[in-house]
Coordinates of C-alpha atoms and ligand atoms in Angstrom, one line a residue:
M1 CA 184.6 -132.8 117.3
E2 CA 188.2 -131.7 117.0
T3 CA 190.7 -134.5 117.4
L4 CA 194.0 -133.5 119.2
C5 CA 197.0 -135.7 118.5
L6 CA 199.6 -134.9 121.2
P7 CA 203.0 -136.5 122.1
A8 CA 202.6 -138.5 125.3
G9 CA 203.9 -136.4 128.2
E10 CA 202.9 -135.2 131.6
E11 CA 200.3 -132.7 130.4
S12 CA 198.7 -134.8 127.6
L13 CA 198.5 -137.8 130.0
K14 CA 196.7 -135.6 132.5
L15 CA 194.2 -134.4 129.8
A16 CA 193.7 -138.1 128.8
C17 CA 192.9 -139.0 132.4
D18 CA 190.4 -136.1 132.7
L19 CA 188.7 -137.2 129.5
L20 CA 188.5 -140.8 130.6
R21 CA 187.0 -139.9 133.9
Q22 CA 184.4 -137.9 132.1
G23 CA 183.4 -141.0 130.1
Q24 CA 185.1 -139.9 126.9
V25 CA 187.2 -142.0 124.5
V26 CA 191.0 -141.6 124.2
A27 CA 193.4 -143.4 121.9
F28 CA 196.7 -144.5 123.4
P29 CA 199.7 -146.7 122.3
T30 CA 200.4 -150.2 123.6
E31 CA 203.3 -152.5 122.7
T32 CA 201.0 -154.3 120.2
V33 CA 198.8 -151.8 118.5
Y34 CA 197.1 -148.5 119.4
G35 CA 193.9 -148.9 121.6
L36 CA 190.7 -146.8 121.8
G37 CA 190.3 -146.5 125.6
A38 CA 187.2 -145.9 127.6
D39 CA 186.2 -146.6 131.2
A40 CA 185.4 -150.3 131.2
L41 CA 182.8 -150.0 133.9
R42 CA 180.8 -147.2 132.3
E43 CA 178.2 -148.2 129.8
D44 CA 178.0 -144.8 128.1
A45 CA 181.8 -144.6 127.7
V46 CA 182.0 -148.2 126.2
R47 CA 179.2 -147.4 123.9
A48 CA 181.0 -144.3 122.7
S49 CA 184.0 -146.4 121.8
F50 CA 181.9 -148.9 119.9
A51 CA 180.4 -146.0 118.0
A52 CA 183.7 -144.3 117.2
K53 CA 184.9 -147.6 115.7
E54 CA 181.6 -148.5 114.1
R55 CA 182.1 -151.8 115.7
P56 CA 179.2 -154.4 115.9
A57 CA 177.8 -154.6 119.4
D58 CA 178.3 -158.4 119.6
N59 CA 182.1 -158.1 119.5
P60 CA 183.4 -157.8 123.1
L61 CA 186.3 -155.6 124.2
I62 CA 189.6 -156.3 126.2
V63 CA 189.8 -154.7 129.6
H64 CA 193.2 -153.2 130.3
V65 CA 194.6 -153.0 133.8
A66 CA 197.7 -151.4 135.4
D67 CA 198.4 -154.6 137.4
R68 CA 196.9 -157.8 138.7
R69 CA 195.4 -156.2 141.8
Q70 CA 193.1 -154.1 139.6
L71 CA 191.4 -157.4 138.5
E72 CA 189.9 -157.7 142.0
G73 CA 186.1 -157.5 141.8
L74 CA 186.1 -157.8 138.0
C75 CA 186.7 -161.5 137.4
R76 CA 187.7 -164.9 138.9
V77 CA 191.4 -165.5 138.6
T78 CA 192.3 -169.2 138.3
D79 CA 195.6 -170.8 139.3
T80 CA 196.6 -171.2 135.6
A81 CA 195.8 -167.6 135.0
E82 CA 198.0 -166.6 138.0
K83 CA 200.9 -168.5 136.6
L84 CA 200.5 -167.0 133.1
M85 CA 200.3 -163.5 134.6
D86 CA 203.5 -164.2 136.5
A87 CA 205.2 -165.2 133.3
F88 CA 203.8 -162.8 130.7
W89 CA 202.4 -159.6 132.4
P90 CA 202.8 -156.8 131.6
G91 CA 202.8 -158.1 128.0
P92 CA 200.8 -159.1 124.9
L93 CA 198.7 -161.8 126.5
T94 CA 195.0 -161.5 127.0
L95 CA 193.2 -164.0 129.3
L96 CA 189.5 -164.8 129.2
L97 CA 188.2 -165.1 132.8
E98 CA 184.8 -165.6 134.3
K99 CA 183.4 -162.1 134.9
T100 CA 181.5 -160.5 137.9
L101 CA 178.5 -158.3 137.8
A102 CA 180.7 -155.3 138.1
V103 CA 181.6 -155.5 134.4
P104 CA 178.8 -154.2 132.2
E105 CA 177.3 -156.5 129.6
V106 CA 178.1 -154.0 126.8
T107 CA 181.9 -154.4 127.5
T108 CA 181.7 -158.2 127.1
A109 CA 178.9 -158.2 124.5
G110 CA 176.8 -160.3 126.9
L111 CA 179.4 -163.1 127.4
P112 CA 180.0 -164.6 130.8
T113 CA 183.8 -164.1 130.4
V114 CA 185.8 -160.9 130.4
A115 CA 189.1 -160.5 128.4
V116 CA 191.8 -158.9 130.5
R117 CA 195.4 -157.8 129.8
C118 CA 198.1 -155.6 131.3
P119 CA 200.0 -153.9 128.5
Q120 CA 203.7 -153.4 128.5
H121 CA 204.0 -150.0 126.9
P122 CA 205.2 -147.2 129.3
V123 CA 202.6 -144.7 128.1
A124 CA 199.7 -147.3 128.5
L125 CA 201.0 -148.2 131.9
S126 CA 201.3 -144.6 133.0
L127 CA 197.8 -143.8 131.8
L128 CA 196.3 -146.9 133.5
R129 CA 198.1 -146.0 136.8
Q130 CA 197.2 -142.4 136.7
C131 CA 193.5 -142.7 135.9
G132 CA 193.1 -145.7 138.2
L133 CA 190.2 -147.1 136.0
P134 CA 190.1 -150.4 134.2
I135 CA 190.1 -149.3 130.5
A136 CA 188.2 -151.2 127.8
A137 CA 190.3 -150.8 124.6
P138 CA 189.7 -152.3 121.2
S139 CA 192.3 -151.6 118.5
A140 CA 191.9 -147.9 117.5
N141 CA 191.1 -148.6 113.8
R142 CA 187.7 -148.2 112.2
S143 CA 186.0 -151.7 112.1
G144 CA 187.4 -153.7 109.1
R145 CA 190.6 -151.6 108.7
P146 CA 194.0 -152.9 109.6
S147 CA 194.9 -152.2 113.3
P148 CA 196.9 -148.9 113.8
T149 CA 200.6 -149.2 114.7
K150 CA 201.3 -145.4 114.5
A151 CA 199.4 -142.4 115.8
S152 CA 198.9 -141.2 112.2
H153 CA 197.0 -144.4 111.4
V154 CA 194.7 -143.7 114.4
Y155 CA 194.2 -140.1 113.1
E156 CA 193.3 -141.3 109.6
D157 CA 190.5 -143.5 111.1
M158 CA 189.4 -141.5 114.1
R159 CA 189.7 -137.9 113.1
G160 CA 186.5 -136.0 114.2
R161 CA 185.3 -139.0 116.2
I162 CA 187.3 -138.8 119.4
P163 CA 188.8 -135.9 121.4
L164 CA 192.4 -137.1 121.9
I165 CA 195.2 -139.4 120.5
L166 CA 198.3 -139.9 122.6
D167 CA 201.2 -140.3 120.3
G168 CA 203.8 -142.8 121.7
G169 CA 205.6 -143.6 118.5
D170 CA 205.5 -146.9 116.5
C171 CA 204.3 -150.0 118.2
R172 CA 207.0 -152.6 118.8
V173 CA 205.0 -155.8 118.3
G174 CA 202.6 -154.6 115.5
V175 CA 199.9 -157.3 115.8
E176 CA 197.4 -157.6 118.6
S177 CA 197.8 -159.6 121.7
T178 CA 197.4 -163.4 122.0
V179 CA 193.9 -164.2 123.2
L180 CA 193.8 -167.2 125.4
D181 CA 190.7 -169.2 126.4
L182 CA 191.2 -170.8 129.8
S183 CA 187.7 -172.5 130.2
G184 CA 188.8 -175.9 129.0
E185 CA 191.3 -178.4 130.5
T186 CA 194.1 -177.2 128.2
P187 CA 194.4 -173.4 127.4
C188 CA 193.4 -172.7 123.9
I189 CA 194.7 -169.8 121.7
L190 CA 191.8 -168.1 119.9
R191 CA 194.0 -165.3 118.4
P192 CA 197.8 -165.8 118.1
G193 CA 200.1 -163.0 119.1
A194 CA 203.7 -162.5 120.3
V195 CA 203.2 -164.8 123.2
T196 CA 203.3 -168.2 121.4
A197 CA 201.7 -171.6 122.1
E198 CA 205.1 -172.9 122.9
D199 CA 205.6 -170.0 125.5
I200 CA 202.3 -170.8 127.1
A201 CA 202.8 -174.5 127.1
R202 CA 206.0 -174.1 129.0
V203 CA 204.1 -172.3 131.8
A204 CA 200.7 -174.0 131.7
G205 CA 201.8 -177.5 130.9
G206 CA 200.1 -177.5 127.5
C207 CA 198.4 -175.2 124.9
R208 CA 196.2 -175.8 121.9
V209 CA 195.6 -173.5 119.0
A210 CA 192.0 -173.1 117.7
A211 CA 191.5 -174.6 114.2
S212 CA 189.9 -171.3 113.1
V213 CA 193.3 -169.5 113.5
M214 CA 194.4 -170.7 110.1
H215 CA 191.2 -171.9 108.5
P216 CA 188.0 -170.2 107.6
L217 CA 184.9 -171.2 109.5
R218 CA 182.9 -173.8 107.7
E219 CA 179.2 -173.3 106.9
G220 CA 177.2 -173.7 110.1
E221 CA 180.3 -173.8 112.3
S222 CA 180.0 -171.6 115.3
A223 CA 182.9 -169.2 116.0
P224 CA 184.9 -170.1 119.2
Y225 CA 186.3 -166.5 119.1
T226 CA 183.7 -163.9 118.7
G227 CA 185.9 -161.7 116.6
M228 CA 186.0 -164.5 113.9
R229 CA 182.5 -163.8 112.7
H230 CA 183.5 -160.3 111.7
R231 CA 185.5 -159.3 108.6
H232 CA 189.0 -158.4 109.7
Y233 CA 192.3 -156.9 108.6
A234 CA 190.9 -156.2 105.2
P235 CA 192.9 -154.2 102.7
R236 CA 191.0 -152.7 99.9
A237 CA 193.0 -154.7 97.4
K238 CA 192.6 -158.4 96.9
M239 CA 195.5 -160.4 98.3
T240 CA 197.2 -163.8 97.8
V241 CA 199.8 -165.2 100.1
Y242 CA 202.5 -167.6 98.9
V243 CA 204.4 -169.9 101.3
G244 CA 207.3 -172.3 100.5
A245 CA 210.9 -172.2 99.1
G246 CA 212.0 -168.6 98.4
E247 CA 212.8 -169.2 94.7
R248 CA 209.5 -171.0 94.0
V249 CA 207.5 -168.2 95.8
A250 CA 209.4 -165.6 93.7
A251 CA 208.7 -167.4 90.5
A252 CA 205.0 -167.7 91.3
I253 CA 204.7 -164.1 92.3
L254 CA 206.6 -162.8 89.2
A255 CA 204.4 -164.8 86.8
R256 CA 201.2 -163.5 88.4
Y257 CA 202.5 -159.9 88.7
D258 CA 203.5 -159.7 85.1
A259 CA 200.0 -161.0 84.0
E260 CA 198.1 -158.5 86.1
E261 CA 197.5 -154.8 86.1
N262 CA 198.2 -152.8 89.2
A263 CA 199.6 -155.5 91.4
V264 CA 202.1 -154.9 94.2
I265 CA 204.5 -157.3 95.9
L266 CA 205.0 -157.7 99.7
A267 CA 208.2 -159.8 100.3
R268 CA 211.0 -160.6 102.6
E269 CA 213.8 -158.0 102.6
S270 CA 216.3 -160.5 101.3
A271 CA 214.0 -161.3 98.3
L272 CA 213.6 -157.7 97.1
P273 CA 216.4 -157.9 94.5
L274 CA 214.5 -160.8 92.8
Y275 CA 211.7 -158.5 91.8
G276 CA 213.8 -155.9 89.9
D277 CA 212.0 -152.6 89.4
R278 CA 208.5 -153.9 90.1
R279 CA 206.4 -152.2 92.8
V280 CA 207.6 -154.1 95.9
Y281 CA 207.3 -153.5 99.7
S282 CA 209.5 -155.0 102.4
L283 CA 208.1 -157.1 105.2
G284 CA 211.5 -157.3 107.0
E285 CA 213.2 -160.6 107.3
T286 CA 212.0 -162.4 110.4
P287 CA 208.3 -163.2 111.4
E288 CA 208.7 -160.7 114.2
E289 CA 209.7 -157.9 111.7
G290 CA 206.9 -159.1 109.5
A291 CA 204.4 -158.7 112.4
R292 CA 205.7 -155.2 113.1
L293 CA 205.4 -154.0 109.5
L294 CA 202.3 -155.9 108.2
F295 CA 199.4 -153.5 109.1
R296 CA 201.5 -150.5 108.1
R297 CA 202.2 -152.0 104.7
L298 CA 198.6 -152.9 104.2
R299 CA 197.7 -149.2 104.7
E300 CA 200.5 -148.0 102.5
M301 CA 199.5 -150.4 99.6
D302 CA 195.9 -149.3 99.9
E303 CA 197.0 -145.7 99.7
A304 CA 199.1 -146.5 96.6
G305 CA 195.9 -147.7 95.0
A306 CA 197.0 -151.3 94.4
S307 CA 194.3 -153.7 93.3
L308 CA 196.2 -156.9 94.0
I309 CA 198.8 -157.7 96.7
L310 CA 201.1 -160.7 96.1
A311 CA 202.7 -161.5 99.4
Q312 CA 205.4 -163.9 100.6
G313 CA 204.4 -165.5 103.8
W314 CA 206.1 -167.8 106.4
K315 CA 205.2 -171.3 107.5
A316 CA 202.3 -170.8 110.0
E317 CA 204.0 -172.1 113.1
G318 CA 205.8 -170.9 116.2
K319 CA 206.6 -167.2 116.2
A320 CA 205.2 -166.9 112.6
L321 CA 201.7 -168.0 113.5
A322 CA 200.6 -164.5 114.6
V323 CA 201.7 -162.7 111.4
M324 CA 200.4 -165.5 109.2
N325 CA 197.0 -165.5 110.9
R326 CA 196.7 -161.8 110.0
M327 CA 198.0 -162.3 106.4
A328 CA 195.6 -165.2 105.9
R329 CA 192.7 -163.2 107.0
A330 CA 193.7 -160.1 105.0
A331 CA 193.8 -162.5 102.0
A332 CA 190.4 -164.0 102.9
F333 CA 192.4 -167.3 103.3
D334 CA 193.8 -167.2 99.8
V335 CA 197.1 -168.9 100.9
I336 CA 199.0 -171.0 98.3
Q337 CA 201.3 -173.6 99.7
L338 CA 204.3 -174.3 97.4
P339 CA 206.9 -177.1 98.1
D340 CA 209.6 -176.2 100.7
Ligands
TXA401 O1 196.7 -156.1 121.5 C1 195.5 -156.0 121.7 O2 194.8 -156.9 122.2 C2 194.9 -154.7 121.4 C3 195.4 -153.6 122.3 C4 194.8 -152.3 122.1 O3 195.5 -154.0 123.6 N1 193.4 -154.8 121.5 C5 192.7 -155.4 120.6 O4 191.3 -155.3 120.9 O5 193.1 -156.1 119.7 P1 190.2 -155.8 119.8 O6 188.9 -155.4 120.4 O7 190.5 -155.2 118.5 O8 190.3 -157.3 119.8 C6 189.9 -158.1 120.9 C7 189.4 -159.4 120.4 C8 188.1 -159.3 119.7 O9 188.1 -159.8 118.4 C9 187.1 -160.0 120.6 O10 186.2 -160.8 119.8 C10 187.9 -160.9 121.5 O11 189.2 -160.2 121.6 N2 187.3 -161.0 122.8 C11 187.2 -160.0 123.7 N3 186.5 -160.5 124.8 C12 186.2 -161.8 124.6 C13 185.6 -162.8 125.3 N4 185.0 -162.6 126.5 N5 185.5 -164.0 124.7 C14 186.0 -164.3 123.4 N6 186.7 -163.3 122.7 C15 186.8 -162.1 123.3
MG402 MG1 190.7 -155.1 116.4

């Protein structure tokens, strides 16, 4: 199959809608990462998206909608969910809600809940409005690869597998949406994103973060978040993340770098001069910049053939939780905590 990669515009959007209505798979930009869209209510379309990604069938998809009205008939919207939608939609917040029979089991991997989100990107919104379908969209990477934050990343992973990629430029947020479980008394974050626990608590009166966000599952422990069972955000290189006072982190990274062959450094912009002429990549300065750049840097460092990534992280809290969750997973939880 030939894969077209077209700038998002009137004509390419129309083509995307036609393809989606035929049950085909189309990649499109959202404010978080690129998604691999398919008609959420059509089993064959959803299966095609699982196949293009090589995604295990037991990992459910997020259903994207143009607005709240489109949820009618798909799920039961609770009062807390209403409040959260008022505050954060359109935006990077995914809610888990009890599903109706209208949503096929393939979309939710047999779960009784469906994940729903209204994205904030103008191209995603135009596409959803124009095609009028709820769109199931996992991140548009091949399973196990870092999520795509540029159209060229999608092309690398999906070339020959899907008919169309809509190019809407670089994604603003850079890590996937916050996934929020609303089944308990207090909302619980299963995957942290740009909408933080503090943001949610202000609206919902409280918010927990699942322990599995920063810790590997223990033997025999069941995954609260189905995505946890699967390998994620894995660069080809091994990776270690260092957190703590800047000069201590730099000293630890330098010692390790100089003792290894073929290592690269991923560090705060302001720390780059500390590493002299070693192979170093910038993660920006703030946790938000880090989130925007991380997946792109992981791809670049893989391309450069690095075998070890030595990364400077942030303290895993507040706005930094999202980027640190991805860094910890990319490093298979090899996170070294140095004194502050
Ligand atoms: O920002 C995002 O959320 C992006 C863009 C494209 O919208 N999408 C995305 O989709 O990250 P995906 O499929 O890569 O990640 C969705 C995660 C999966 O790991 C899945 O396990 C979890 O959400 N999920 C989906 N439905 C669920 C459900 N009913 N219960 C628990 N977890 C669910
Ligand atoms: Mg994904």
